[in-house]
Tab-separated table of C-alpha atoms and ligand atoms in Angstrom:
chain	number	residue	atom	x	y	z
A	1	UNK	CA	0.000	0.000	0.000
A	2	UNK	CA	1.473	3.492	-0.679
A	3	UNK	CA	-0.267	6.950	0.526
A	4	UNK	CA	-0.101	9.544	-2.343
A	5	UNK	CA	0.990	12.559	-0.671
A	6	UNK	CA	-1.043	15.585	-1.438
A	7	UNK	CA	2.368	17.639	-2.241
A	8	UNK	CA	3.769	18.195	-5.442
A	9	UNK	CA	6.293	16.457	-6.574
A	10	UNK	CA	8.973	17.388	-9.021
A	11	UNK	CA	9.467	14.785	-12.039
A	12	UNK	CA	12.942	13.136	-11.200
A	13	UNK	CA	14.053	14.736	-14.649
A	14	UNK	CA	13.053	18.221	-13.454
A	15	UNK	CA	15.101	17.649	-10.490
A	16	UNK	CA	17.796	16.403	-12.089
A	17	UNK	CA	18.426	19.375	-14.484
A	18	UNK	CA	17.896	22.115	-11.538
A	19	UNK	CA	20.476	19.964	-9.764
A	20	UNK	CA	22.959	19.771	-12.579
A	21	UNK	CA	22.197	23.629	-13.519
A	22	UNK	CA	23.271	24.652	-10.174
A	23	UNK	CA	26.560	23.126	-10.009
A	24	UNK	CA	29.383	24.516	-11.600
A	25	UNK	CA	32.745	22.822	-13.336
A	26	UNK	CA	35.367	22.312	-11.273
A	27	UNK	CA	39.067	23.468	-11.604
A	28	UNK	CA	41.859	21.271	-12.979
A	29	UNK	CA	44.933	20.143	-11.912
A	30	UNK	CA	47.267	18.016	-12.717
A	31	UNK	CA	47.905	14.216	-11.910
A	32	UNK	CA	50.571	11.803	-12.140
A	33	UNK	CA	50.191	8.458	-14.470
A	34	UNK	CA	49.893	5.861	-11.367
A	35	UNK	CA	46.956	8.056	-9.770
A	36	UNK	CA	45.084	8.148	-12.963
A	37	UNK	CA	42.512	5.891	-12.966
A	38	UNK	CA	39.024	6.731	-11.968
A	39	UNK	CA	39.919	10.776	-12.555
A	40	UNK	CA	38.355	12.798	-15.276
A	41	UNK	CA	40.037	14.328	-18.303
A	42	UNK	CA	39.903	17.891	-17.417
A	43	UNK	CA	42.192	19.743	-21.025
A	44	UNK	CA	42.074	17.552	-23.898
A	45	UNK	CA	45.264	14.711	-24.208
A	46	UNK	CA	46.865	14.854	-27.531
A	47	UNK	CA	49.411	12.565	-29.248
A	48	UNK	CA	52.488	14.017	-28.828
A	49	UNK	CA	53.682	11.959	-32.007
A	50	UNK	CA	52.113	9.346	-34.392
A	51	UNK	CA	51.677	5.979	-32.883
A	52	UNK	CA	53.171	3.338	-34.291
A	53	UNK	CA	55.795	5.933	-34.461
A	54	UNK	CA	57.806	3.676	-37.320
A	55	UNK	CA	56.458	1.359	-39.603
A	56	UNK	CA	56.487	-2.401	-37.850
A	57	UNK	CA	55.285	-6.053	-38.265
A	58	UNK	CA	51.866	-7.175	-36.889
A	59	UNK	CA	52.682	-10.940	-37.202
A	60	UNK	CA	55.999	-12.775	-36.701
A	61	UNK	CA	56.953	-13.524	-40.048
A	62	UNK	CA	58.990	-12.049	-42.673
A	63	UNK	CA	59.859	-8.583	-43.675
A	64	UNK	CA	60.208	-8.505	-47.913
A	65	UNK	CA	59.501	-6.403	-51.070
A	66	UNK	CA	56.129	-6.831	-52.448
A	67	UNK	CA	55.967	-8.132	-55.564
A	68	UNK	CA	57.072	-11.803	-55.736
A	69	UNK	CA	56.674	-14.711	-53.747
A	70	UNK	CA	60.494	-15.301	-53.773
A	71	UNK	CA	62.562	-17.519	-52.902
A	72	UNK	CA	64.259	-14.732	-50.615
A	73	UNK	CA	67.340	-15.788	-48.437
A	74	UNK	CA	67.326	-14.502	-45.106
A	75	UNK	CA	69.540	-11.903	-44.880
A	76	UNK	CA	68.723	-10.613	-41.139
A	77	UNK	CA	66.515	-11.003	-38.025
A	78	UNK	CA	64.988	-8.792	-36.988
A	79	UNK	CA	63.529	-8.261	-33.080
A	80	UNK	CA	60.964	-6.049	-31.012
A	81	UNK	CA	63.149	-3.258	-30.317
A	82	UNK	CA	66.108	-3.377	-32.938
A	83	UNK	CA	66.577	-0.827	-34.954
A	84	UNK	CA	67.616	-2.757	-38.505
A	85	UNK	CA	69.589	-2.260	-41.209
A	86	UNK	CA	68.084	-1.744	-44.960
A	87	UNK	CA	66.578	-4.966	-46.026
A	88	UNK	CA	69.417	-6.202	-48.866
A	89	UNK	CA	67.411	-6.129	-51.916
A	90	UNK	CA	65.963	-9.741	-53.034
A	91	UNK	CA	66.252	-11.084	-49.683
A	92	UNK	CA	63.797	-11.617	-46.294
A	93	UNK	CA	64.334	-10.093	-42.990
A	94	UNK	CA	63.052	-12.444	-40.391
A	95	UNK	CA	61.042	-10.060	-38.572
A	96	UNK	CA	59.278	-10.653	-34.914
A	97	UNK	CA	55.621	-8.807	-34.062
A	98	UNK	CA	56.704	-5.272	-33.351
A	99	UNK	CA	59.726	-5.359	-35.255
A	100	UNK	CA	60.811	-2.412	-37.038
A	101	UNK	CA	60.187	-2.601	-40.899
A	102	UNK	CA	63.509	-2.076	-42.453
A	103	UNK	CA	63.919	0.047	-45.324
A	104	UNK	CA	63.744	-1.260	-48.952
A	105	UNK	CA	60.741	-4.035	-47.513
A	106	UNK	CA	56.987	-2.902	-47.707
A	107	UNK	CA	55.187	-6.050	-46.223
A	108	UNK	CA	55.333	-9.048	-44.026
A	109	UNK	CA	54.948	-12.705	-44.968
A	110	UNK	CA	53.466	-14.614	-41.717
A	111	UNK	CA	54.891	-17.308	-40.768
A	112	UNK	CA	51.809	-19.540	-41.261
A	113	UNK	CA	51.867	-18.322	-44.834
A	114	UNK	CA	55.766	-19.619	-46.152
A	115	UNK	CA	57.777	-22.589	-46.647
A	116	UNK	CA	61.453	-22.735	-45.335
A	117	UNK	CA	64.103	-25.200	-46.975
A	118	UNK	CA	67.649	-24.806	-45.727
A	119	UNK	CA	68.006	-20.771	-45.547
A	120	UNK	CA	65.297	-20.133	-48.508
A	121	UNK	CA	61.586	-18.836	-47.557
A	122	UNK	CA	58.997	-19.182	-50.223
A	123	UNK	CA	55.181	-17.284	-50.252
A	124	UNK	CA	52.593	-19.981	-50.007
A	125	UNK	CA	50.008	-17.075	-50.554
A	126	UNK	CA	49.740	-13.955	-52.403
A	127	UNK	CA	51.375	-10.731	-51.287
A	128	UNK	CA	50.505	-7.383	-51.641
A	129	UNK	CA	52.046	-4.079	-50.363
A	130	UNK	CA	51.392	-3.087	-46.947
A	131	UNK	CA	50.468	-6.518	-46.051
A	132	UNK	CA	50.884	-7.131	-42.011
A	133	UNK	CA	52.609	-4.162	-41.656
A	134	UNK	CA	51.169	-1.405	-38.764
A	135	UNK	CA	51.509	2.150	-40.745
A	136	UNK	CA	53.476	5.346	-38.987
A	137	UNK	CA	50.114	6.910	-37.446
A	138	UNK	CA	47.681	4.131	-37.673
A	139	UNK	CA	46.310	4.527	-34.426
A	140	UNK	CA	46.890	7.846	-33.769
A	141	UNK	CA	48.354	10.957	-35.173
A	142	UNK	CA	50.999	13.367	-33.690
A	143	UNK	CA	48.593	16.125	-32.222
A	144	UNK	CA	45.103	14.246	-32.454
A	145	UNK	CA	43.000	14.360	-29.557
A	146	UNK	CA	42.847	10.948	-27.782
A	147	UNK	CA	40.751	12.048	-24.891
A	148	UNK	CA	38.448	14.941	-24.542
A	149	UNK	CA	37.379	16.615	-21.549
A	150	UNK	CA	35.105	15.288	-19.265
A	151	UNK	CA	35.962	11.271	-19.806
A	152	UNK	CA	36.316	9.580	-16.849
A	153	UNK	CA	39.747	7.874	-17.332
A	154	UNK	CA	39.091	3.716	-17.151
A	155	UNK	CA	41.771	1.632	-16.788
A	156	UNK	CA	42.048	1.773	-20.480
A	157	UNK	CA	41.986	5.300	-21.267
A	158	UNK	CA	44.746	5.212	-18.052
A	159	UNK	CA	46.786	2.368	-20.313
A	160	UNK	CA	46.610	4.929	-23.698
A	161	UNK	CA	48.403	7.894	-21.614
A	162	UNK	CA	50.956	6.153	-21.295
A	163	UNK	CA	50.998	4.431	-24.602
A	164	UNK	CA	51.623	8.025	-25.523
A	165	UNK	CA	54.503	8.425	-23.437
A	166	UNK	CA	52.652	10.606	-21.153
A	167	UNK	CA	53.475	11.018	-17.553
A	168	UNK	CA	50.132	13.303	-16.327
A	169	UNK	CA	47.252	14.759	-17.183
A	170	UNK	CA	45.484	17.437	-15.951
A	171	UNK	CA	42.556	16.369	-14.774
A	172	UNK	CA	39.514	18.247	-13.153
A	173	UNK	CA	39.952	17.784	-9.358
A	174	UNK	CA	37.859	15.707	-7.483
A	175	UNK	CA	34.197	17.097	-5.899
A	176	UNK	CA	34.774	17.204	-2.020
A	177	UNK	CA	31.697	15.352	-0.179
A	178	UNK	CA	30.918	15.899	3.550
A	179	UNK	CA	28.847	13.088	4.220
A	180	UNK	CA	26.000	13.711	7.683
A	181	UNK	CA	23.881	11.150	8.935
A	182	UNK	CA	21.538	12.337	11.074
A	183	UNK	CA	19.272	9.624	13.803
A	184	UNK	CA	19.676	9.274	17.630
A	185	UNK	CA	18.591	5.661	16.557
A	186	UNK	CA	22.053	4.630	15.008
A	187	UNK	CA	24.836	2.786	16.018
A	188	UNK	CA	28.238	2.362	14.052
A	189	UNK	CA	28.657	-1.491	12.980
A	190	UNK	CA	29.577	-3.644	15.749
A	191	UNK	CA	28.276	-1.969	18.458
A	192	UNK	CA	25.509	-4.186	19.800
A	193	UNK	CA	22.320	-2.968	19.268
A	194	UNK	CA	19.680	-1.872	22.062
A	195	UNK	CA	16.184	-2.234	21.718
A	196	UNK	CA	14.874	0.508	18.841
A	197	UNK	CA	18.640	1.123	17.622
A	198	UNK	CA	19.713	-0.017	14.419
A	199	UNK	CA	22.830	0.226	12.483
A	200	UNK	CA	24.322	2.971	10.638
A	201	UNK	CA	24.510	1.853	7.069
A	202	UNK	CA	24.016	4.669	4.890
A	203	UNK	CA	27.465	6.227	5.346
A	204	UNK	CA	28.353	3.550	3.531
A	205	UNK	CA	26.182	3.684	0.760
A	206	UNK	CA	27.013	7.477	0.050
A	207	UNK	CA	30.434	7.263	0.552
A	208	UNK	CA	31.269	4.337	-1.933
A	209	UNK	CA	28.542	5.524	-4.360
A	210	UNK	CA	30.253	9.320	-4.725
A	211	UNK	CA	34.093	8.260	-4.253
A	212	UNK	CA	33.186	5.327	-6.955
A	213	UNK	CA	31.941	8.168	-9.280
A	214	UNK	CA	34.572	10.163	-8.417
A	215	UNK	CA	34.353	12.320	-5.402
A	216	UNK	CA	36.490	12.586	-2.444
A	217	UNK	CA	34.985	11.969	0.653
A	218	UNK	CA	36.363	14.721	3.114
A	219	UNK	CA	34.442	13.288	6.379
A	220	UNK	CA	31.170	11.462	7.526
A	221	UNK	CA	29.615	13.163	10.259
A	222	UNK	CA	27.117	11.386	12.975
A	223	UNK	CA	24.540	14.420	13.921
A	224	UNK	CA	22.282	13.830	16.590
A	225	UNK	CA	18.478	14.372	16.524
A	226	UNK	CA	18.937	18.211	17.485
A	227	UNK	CA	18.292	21.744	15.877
A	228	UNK	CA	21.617	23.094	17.042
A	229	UNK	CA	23.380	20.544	16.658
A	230	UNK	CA	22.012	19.573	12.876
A	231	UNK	CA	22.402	23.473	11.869
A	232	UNK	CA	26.309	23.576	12.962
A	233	UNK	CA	26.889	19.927	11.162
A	234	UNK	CA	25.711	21.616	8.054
A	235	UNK	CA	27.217	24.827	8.573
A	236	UNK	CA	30.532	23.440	8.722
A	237	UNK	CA	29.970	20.977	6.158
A	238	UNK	CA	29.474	23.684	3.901
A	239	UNK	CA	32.338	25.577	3.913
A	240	UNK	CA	34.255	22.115	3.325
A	241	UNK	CA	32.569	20.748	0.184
A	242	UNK	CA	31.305	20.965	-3.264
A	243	UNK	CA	28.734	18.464	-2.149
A	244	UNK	CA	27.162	17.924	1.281
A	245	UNK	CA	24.533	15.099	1.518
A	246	UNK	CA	23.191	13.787	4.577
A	247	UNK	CA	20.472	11.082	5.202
A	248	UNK	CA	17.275	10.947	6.956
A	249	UNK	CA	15.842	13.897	9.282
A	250	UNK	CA	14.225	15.628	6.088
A	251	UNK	CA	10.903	14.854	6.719
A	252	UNK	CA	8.143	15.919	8.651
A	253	UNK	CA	8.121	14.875	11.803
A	254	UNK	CA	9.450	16.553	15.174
A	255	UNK	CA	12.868	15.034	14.501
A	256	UNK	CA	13.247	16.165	11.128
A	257	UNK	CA	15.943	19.431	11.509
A	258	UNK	CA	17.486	19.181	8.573
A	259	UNK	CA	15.309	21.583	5.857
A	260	UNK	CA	14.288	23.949	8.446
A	261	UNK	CA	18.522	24.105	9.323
A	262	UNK	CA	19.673	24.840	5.717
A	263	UNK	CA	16.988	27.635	4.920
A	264	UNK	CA	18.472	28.827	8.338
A	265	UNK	CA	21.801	28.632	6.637
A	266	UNK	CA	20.547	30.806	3.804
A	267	UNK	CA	20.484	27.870	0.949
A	268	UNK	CA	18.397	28.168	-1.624
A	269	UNK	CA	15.854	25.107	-2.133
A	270	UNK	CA	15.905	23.755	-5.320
A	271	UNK	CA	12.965	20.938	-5.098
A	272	UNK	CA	11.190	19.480	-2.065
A	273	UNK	CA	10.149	16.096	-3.091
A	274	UNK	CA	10.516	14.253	-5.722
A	275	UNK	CA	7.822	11.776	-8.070
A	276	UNK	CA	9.886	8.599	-7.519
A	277	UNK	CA	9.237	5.707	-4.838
A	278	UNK	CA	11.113	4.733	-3.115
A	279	UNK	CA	13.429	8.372	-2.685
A	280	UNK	CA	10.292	10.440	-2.727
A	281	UNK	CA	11.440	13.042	0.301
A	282	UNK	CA	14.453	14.489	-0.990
A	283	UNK	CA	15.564	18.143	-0.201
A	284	UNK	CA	17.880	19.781	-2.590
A	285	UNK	CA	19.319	23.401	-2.638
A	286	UNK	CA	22.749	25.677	-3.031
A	287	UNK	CA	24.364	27.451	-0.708
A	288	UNK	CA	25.315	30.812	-1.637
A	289	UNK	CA	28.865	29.688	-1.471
A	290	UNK	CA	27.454	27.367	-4.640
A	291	UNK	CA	28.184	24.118	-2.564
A	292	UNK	CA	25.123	21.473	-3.889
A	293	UNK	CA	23.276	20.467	-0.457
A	294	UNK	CA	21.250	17.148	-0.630
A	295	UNK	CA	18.812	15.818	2.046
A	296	UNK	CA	18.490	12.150	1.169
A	297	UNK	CA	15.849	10.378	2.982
A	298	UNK	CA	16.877	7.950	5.852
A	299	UNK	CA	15.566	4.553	4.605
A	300	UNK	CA	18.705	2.931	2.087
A	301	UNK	CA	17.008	2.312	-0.988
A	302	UNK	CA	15.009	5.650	-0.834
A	303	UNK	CA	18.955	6.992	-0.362
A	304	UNK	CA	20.080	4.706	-3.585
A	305	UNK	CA	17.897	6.529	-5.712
A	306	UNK	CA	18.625	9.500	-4.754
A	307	UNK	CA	22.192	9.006	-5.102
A	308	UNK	CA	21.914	7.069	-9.079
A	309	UNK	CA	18.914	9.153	-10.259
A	310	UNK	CA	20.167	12.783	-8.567
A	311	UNK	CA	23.667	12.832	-7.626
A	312	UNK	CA	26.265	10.859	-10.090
A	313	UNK	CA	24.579	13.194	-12.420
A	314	UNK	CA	25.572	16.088	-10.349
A	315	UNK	CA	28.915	15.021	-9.764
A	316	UNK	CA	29.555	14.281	-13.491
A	317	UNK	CA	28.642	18.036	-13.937
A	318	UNK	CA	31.380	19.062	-11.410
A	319	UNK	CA	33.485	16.843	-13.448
A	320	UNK	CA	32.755	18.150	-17.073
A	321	UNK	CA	31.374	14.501	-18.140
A	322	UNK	CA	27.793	13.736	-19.670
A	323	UNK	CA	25.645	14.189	-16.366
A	324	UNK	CA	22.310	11.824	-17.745
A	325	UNK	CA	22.234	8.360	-16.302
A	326	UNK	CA	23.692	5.823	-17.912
A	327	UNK	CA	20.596	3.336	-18.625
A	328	UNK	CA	20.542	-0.234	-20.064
A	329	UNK	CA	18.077	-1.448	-21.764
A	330	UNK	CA	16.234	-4.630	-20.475
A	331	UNK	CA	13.527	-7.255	-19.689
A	332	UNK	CA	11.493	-7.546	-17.127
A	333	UNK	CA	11.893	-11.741	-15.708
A	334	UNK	CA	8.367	-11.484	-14.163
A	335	UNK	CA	5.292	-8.545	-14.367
A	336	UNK	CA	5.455	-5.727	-12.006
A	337	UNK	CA	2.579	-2.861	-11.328
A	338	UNK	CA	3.678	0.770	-12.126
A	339	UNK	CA	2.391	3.692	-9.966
A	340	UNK	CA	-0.131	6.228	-12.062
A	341	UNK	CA	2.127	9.118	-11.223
A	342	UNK	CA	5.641	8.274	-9.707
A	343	UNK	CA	8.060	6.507	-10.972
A	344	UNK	CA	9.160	3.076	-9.279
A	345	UNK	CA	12.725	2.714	-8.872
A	346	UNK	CA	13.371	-1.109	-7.907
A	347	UNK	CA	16.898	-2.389	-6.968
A	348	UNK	CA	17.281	-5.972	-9.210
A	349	UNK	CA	19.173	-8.228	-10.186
A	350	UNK	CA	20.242	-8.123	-13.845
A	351	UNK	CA	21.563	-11.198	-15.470
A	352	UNK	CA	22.019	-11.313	-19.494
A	353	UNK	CA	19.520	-8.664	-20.022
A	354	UNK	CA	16.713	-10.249	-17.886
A	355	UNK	CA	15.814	-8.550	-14.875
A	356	UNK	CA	14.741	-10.040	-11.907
A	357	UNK	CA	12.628	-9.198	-8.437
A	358	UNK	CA	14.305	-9.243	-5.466
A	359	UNK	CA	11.147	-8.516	-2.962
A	360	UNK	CA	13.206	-5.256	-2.251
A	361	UNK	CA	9.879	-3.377	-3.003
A	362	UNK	CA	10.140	-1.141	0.081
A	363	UNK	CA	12.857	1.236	0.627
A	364	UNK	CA	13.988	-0.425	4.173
A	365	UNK	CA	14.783	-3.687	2.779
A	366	UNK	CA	18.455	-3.509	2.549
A	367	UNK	CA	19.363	-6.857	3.035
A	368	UNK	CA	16.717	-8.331	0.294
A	369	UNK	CA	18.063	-5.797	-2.225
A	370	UNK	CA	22.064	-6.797	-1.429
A	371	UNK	CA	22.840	-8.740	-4.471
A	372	UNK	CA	21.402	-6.204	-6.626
A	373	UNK	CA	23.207	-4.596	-9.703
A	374	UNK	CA	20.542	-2.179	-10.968
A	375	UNK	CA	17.776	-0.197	-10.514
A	376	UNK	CA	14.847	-0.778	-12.210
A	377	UNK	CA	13.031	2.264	-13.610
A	378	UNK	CA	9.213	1.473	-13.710
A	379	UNK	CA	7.792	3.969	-16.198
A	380	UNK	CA	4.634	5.917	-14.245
A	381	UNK	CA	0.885	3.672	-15.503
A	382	UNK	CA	-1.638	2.260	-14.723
A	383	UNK	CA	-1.311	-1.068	-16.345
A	384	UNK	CA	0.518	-4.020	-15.114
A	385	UNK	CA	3.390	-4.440	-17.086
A	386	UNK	CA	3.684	-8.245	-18.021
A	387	UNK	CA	6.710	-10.332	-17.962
A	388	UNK	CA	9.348	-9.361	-21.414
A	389	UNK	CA	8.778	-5.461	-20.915
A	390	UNK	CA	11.477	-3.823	-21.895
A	391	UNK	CA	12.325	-1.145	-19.879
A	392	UNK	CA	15.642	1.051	-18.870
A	393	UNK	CA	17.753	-0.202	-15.667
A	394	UNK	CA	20.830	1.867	-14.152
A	395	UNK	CA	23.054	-0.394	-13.263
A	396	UNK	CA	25.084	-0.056	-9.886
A	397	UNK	CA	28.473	0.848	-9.459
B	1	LIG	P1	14.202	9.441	8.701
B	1	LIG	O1	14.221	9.905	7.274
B	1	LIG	O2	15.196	10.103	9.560
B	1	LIG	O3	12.819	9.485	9.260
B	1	LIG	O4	14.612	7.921	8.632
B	1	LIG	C1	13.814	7.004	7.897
B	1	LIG	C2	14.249	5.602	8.206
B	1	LIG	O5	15.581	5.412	7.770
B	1	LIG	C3	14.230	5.246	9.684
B	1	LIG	O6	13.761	3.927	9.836
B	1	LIG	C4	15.682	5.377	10.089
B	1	LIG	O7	16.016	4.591	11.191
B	1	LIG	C5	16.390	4.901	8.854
B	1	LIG	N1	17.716	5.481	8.751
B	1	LIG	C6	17.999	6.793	8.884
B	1	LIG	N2	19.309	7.024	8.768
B	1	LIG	C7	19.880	5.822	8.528
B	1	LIG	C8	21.221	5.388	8.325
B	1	LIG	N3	22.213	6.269	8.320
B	1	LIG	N4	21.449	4.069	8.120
B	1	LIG	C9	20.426	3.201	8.112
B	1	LIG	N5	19.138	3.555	8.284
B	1	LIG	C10	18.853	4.834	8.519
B	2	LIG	MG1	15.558	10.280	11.534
């Protein structure tokens, strides 16, 4: 059963593009090649010279002038990393993968593809110029771009830099996150827990979510159920971050300090509420330092949402890169009921393009949504949609 809330709510969409319009790009710096990966191209990389930067052999094989299929003699050999003489016309070069071409030979003759008796190689196939050789340039051009700003440097894009020789990059510094859980009910992890306490797991959540896409995490805070106390939390936060996000106390009730703090603050709101469920009461608004300030709600998969549908897209903003969700495309494994006007937002389980229930269909069940790897976005309706609906997922990082 779920009680539609007399409020408006802003389509997740709309409060995704007020979020992403109030954040601005951050500055760059620069960063060495081992402490590449998972940064974000900030100024463009460019070959500083054409890769393969001389001509060389794809196969191991021989190096010889198009244009007969010999008999050569092999005049040389020829290994990854040499630097050979001119091939002596009429002959072969035997030539490893990565060998340098030498002068006077245009192609290479596999070694699948000849016949050796005594010191004399013969084609067994047709040759034609340029055959198994890597051209000067043909992967990239001295002063092409290789990566633009804004990609998020994988450990392939890490592995080109230095294929070009490069030893940094400037890249666009990292979003600082001041993480605040707020809930006199929480204990840290192995504490044991008194009746009506319950673990603190939502730290968790944020912090791996945003440092996973990115951010540095500069400090989790534990606030305590009070006005003051909330309102200092946030204050400080604030002048620490690009990006403060805390969890739970948003609401309504008497507990909830955390709107009425950052209006005290002077932070603009952006939306109240959002037409998604779970992650329906989230607060968002910027501080007139510009620092983003999210209330996530305090039940985990209501925070998930928040964090896939709201916040990677804000940090990719700070970080230059395309800020819409990345969505997959895929089926649903059994038939699931949409809402008539929010949109569901189910942690599954998505295995070869099926996707599959969990029971995590309300936003405490943690545990039941563990072994998911996407979130299921349940377009708004009225009618069931049956097993084999295709719909969009964002998978989880
Ligand atoms: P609230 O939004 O503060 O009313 O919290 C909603 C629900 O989320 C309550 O059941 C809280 O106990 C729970 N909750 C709040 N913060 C956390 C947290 N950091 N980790 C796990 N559960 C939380
Ligand atoms: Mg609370």
């Amino acid at each position: 059963m779920t009680t539609e809330l007399p409020h408006e709510r802003v389509p997740v969409g709309e409060a995704r593009t007020r979020v992403i319009r109030s954040v601005r790009l951050l500055d760059t710096e620069s960063v060495a090649l081992k402490d590449l990966a998972g940064r974000t191209v900030g100024q463009a990389v460019t070959a500083p010279h054409n890769l393969p930067a001389h001509a060389n052999s794809a196969m191991d094989g021989y190096a010889v002038l198009a244009g007969s299929a010999g008999p050569w003699t092999i005049s040389a050999h020829i290994l990854a990393g040499d630097n050979p003489a001119p091939l002596i016309a009429g002959t072969a070069a035997a030539i490893a993968t990565g060998g340098v071409l030498p002068a006077g030979a245009d192609a290479v003759v596999p070694i699948e593809r000849v016949e050796v008796v005594d010191d004399l190689v013969t084609a067994t196939a047709p040759i034609a110029s340029g055959d198994f050789v890597r051209h000067v340039g043909a992967d990239v051009q001295a002063g092409d771009v290789v990566l633009h700003p804004g990609t998020r440097l994988t450990p392939l894009a890490t592995s080109a830099v230095a294929g070009l020789g490069l030893t940094s990059v400037a890249c666009i510094r990292r979003p600082r996150v001041v993480v605040l859980t707020t809930g006199d009910e929480l204990v840290p992890p192995g504490s044991p827990l008194e009746r009506g306490q319950i673990h603190e797991s939502n730290s968790v959540l944020v912090c791996a979510t945003l440092a996973a896409a990115g951010c540095e995490i500069v400090r989790v805070d534990n606030v305590p159920d009070l006005a003051d106390a909330t309102r200092s939390a946030f204050a400080a936060a604030l002048a620490d971050a690009d990006l403060v996000v805390s969890t739970g106390g948003v609401s309504v009730g008497p507990r909830d300090h955390v709107k009425p703090a950052l209006l005290e603050l002077g932070v603009t709101e952006l939306f109240w509420r959002i037409a998604t469920q779970p992650g329906q009461p989230v607060w968002c608004g910027s501080a007139p330092n510009g620092t983003l300030v999210t209330g996530l709600p305090g039940n985990p998969l209501s925070c998930l949402v928040g964090l896939h549908l709201l916040l990677i897209p804000a940090v990719r903003a700070m970080l230059g890169d395309d800020p819409e969700p990345v969505t997959v495309r895929a089926e649903l494994a059994t038939a699931i009921n949409p809402l008539p006007e929010r949109l569901r937002a189910i942690p599954m389980l998505l295995r070869a393009g099926v996707l599959e229930q969990l029971g995590a269909g309300a936003s405490h069940q943690l545990s039941r949504a563990a072994r998911a790897n996407a979130v299921a976005l349940i377009p708004t309706g009225t009618v069931e949609l049956p097993a084999g609906t295709i719909i969009d997922a964002v998978p989880l990082t």
